[in-house]
Structure formats: structure tokens, C-alpha cells
Tab-separated table of C-alpha atoms in Angstrom:
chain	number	residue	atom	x	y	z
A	189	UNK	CA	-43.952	16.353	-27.493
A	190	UNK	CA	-42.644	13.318	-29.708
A	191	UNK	CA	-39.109	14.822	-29.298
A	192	UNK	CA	-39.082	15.532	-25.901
A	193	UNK	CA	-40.195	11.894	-25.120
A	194	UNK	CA	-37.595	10.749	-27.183
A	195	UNK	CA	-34.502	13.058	-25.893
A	196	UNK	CA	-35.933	11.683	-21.894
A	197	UNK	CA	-36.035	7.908	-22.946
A	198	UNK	CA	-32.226	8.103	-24.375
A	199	UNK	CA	-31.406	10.455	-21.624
A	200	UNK	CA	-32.689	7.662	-19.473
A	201	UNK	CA	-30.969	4.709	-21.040
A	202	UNK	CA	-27.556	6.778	-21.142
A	203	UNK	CA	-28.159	7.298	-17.426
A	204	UNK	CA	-28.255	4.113	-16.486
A	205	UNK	CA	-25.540	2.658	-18.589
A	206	UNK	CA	-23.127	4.704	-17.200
A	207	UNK	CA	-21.262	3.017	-14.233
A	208	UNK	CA	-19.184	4.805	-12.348
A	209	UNK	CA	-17.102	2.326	-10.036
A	210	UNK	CA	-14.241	3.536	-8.020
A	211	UNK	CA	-11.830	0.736	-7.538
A	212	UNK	CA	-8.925	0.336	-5.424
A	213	UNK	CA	-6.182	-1.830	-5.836
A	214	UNK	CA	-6.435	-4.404	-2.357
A	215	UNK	CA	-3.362	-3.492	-0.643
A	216	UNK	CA	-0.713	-6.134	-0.267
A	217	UNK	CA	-0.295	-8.028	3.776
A	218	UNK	CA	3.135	-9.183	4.262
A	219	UNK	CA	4.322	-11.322	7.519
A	220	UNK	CA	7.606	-12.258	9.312
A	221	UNK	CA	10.336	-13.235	6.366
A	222	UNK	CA	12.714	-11.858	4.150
A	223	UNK	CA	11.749	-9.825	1.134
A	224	UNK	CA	13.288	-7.608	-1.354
A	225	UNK	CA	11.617	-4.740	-3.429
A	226	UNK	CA	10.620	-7.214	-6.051
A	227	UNK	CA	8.899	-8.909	-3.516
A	228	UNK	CA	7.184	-6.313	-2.183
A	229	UNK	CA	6.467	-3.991	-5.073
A	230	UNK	CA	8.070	-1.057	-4.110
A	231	UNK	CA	9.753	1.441	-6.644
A	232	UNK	CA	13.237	2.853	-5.942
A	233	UNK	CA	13.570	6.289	-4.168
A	234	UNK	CA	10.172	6.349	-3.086
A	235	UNK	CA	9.459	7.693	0.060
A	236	UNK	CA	6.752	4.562	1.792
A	237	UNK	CA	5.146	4.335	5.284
A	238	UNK	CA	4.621	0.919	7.018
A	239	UNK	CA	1.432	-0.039	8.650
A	240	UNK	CA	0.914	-2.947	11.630
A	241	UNK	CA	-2.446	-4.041	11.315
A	242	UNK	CA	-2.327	-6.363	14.077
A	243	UNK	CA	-3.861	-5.114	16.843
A	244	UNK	CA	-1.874	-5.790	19.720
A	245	UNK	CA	1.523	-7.508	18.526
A	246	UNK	CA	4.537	-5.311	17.698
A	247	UNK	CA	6.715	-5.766	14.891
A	248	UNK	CA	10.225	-5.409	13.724
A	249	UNK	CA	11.535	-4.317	10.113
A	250	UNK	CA	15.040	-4.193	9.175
A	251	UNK	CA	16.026	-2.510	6.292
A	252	UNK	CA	19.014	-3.650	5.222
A	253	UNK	CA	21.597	-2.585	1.973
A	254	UNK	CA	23.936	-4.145	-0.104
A	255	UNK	CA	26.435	-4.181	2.310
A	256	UNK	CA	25.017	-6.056	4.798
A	257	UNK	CA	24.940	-2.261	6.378
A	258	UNK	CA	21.021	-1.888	8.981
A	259	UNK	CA	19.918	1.287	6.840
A	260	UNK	CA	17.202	1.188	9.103
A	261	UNK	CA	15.364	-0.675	12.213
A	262	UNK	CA	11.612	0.444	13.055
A	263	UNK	CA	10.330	-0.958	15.773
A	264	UNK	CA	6.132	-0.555	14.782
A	265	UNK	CA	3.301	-0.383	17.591
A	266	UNK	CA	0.256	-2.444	17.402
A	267	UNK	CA	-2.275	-0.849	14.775
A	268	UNK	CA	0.025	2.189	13.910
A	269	UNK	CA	-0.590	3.578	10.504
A	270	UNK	CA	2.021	5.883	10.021
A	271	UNK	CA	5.724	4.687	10.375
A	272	UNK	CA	7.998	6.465	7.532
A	273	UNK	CA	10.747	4.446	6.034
A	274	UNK	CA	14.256	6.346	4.203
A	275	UNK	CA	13.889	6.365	0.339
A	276	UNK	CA	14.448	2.846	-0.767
A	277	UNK	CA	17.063	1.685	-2.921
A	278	UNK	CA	16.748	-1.151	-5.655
A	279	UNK	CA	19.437	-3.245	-3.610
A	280	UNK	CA	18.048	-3.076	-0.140
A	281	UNK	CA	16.206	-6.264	1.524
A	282	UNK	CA	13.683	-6.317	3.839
A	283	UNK	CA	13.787	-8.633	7.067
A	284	UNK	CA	9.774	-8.530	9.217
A	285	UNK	CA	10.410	-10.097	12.343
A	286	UNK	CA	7.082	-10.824	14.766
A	287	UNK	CA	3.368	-12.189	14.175
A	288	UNK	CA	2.237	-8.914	12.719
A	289	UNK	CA	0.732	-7.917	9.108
A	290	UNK	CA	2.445	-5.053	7.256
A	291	UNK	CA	1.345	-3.354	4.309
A	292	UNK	CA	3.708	-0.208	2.811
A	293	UNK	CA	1.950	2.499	1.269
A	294	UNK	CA	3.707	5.829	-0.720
A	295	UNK	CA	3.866	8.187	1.554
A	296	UNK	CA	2.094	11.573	0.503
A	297	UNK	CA	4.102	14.368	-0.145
A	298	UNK	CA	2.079	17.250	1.590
């Protein structure tokens, strides 16, 4: 009886010690201005999508290379979640034009 009380009460203890938190990194709101990948934190020939989490102002992104070459113009919706971009290069800038809030994500590869 002494060793089943015993095995419960550290049973117990190691029950409630044991945290299990799921965290999530806070995802990153850009507005209108030039960026580069630095800037935004994206990784080279990743595929991202672009969210507008404004609800009723559209928004502009220009994607824009080396060159000075439009790689690629998305014109994003109020509240749309899922806008694909090309795989980004490390020399390509970033132009958001409008009063929205963007946030890229990595696009899952299903």
C-alpha cells in the first residue's frame, strides 16, 4: 500500500510539471514600402504565399530583380489568404503599394 501511494504521489508531481505549450512564432505585418528578403525574412527559392489582412483595401506587390526587370505584380483582394508568389531569389526587392497589411507565409507543398 506504502508503494502504491508513493508511485501515485510522484506520478502526480511528474504530471503536473510537465508543460506542454505549443508556441508559434507571431507572424511578421509589413505595410506600403520597399523591402528586400533581408527585410522580410524570406529564404531564397522558397515557394511563399502573401496574405492582405485588411479587410476591405486592396494591395499591390511588385516583385522586382536585379535588373530592374517586374518578376512579378499581384494585385491582392481584401482579406485573401492565398496569393502564391514565383520562387524568390536572394537579389529580388519587394515594393507594397496601398494601406494594407501583408504577411508571407511558405507555401505548403501538398
Amino acid at each position: 500500500m506504502k508503494k502504491s501511494v508513493i508511485l501515485f504521489s510522484i506520478f502526480f508531481f511528474i504530471s503536473f510539471t510537465i508543460n506542454t505549450v505549443n508556441t508559434f512564432a507571431q507572424a511578421k505585418i509589413y505595410s506600403q514600402g520597399f523591402y528586400t528578403m533581408k527585410d522580410l525574412n524570406l529564404a531564397d527559392n522558397v515557394t511563399y504565399i502573401v496574405e492582405n489582412n485588411e479587410p476591405y483595401v486592396d494591395g499591390l506587390l511588385f516583385i522586382i530583380n536585379s535588373s530592374k526587370n517586374v518578376e512579378q505584380f499581384i494585385r491582392i483582394p481584401p482579406s485573401s489568404t492565398r496569393n502564391p508568389l514565383i520562387p524568390i531569389k536572394p537579389d529580388y526587392k519587394f515594393i507594397i503599394y496601398g494601406d494594407v497589411k501583408l504577411t508571407f507565409k511558405q507555401a505548403k507543398i501538398s
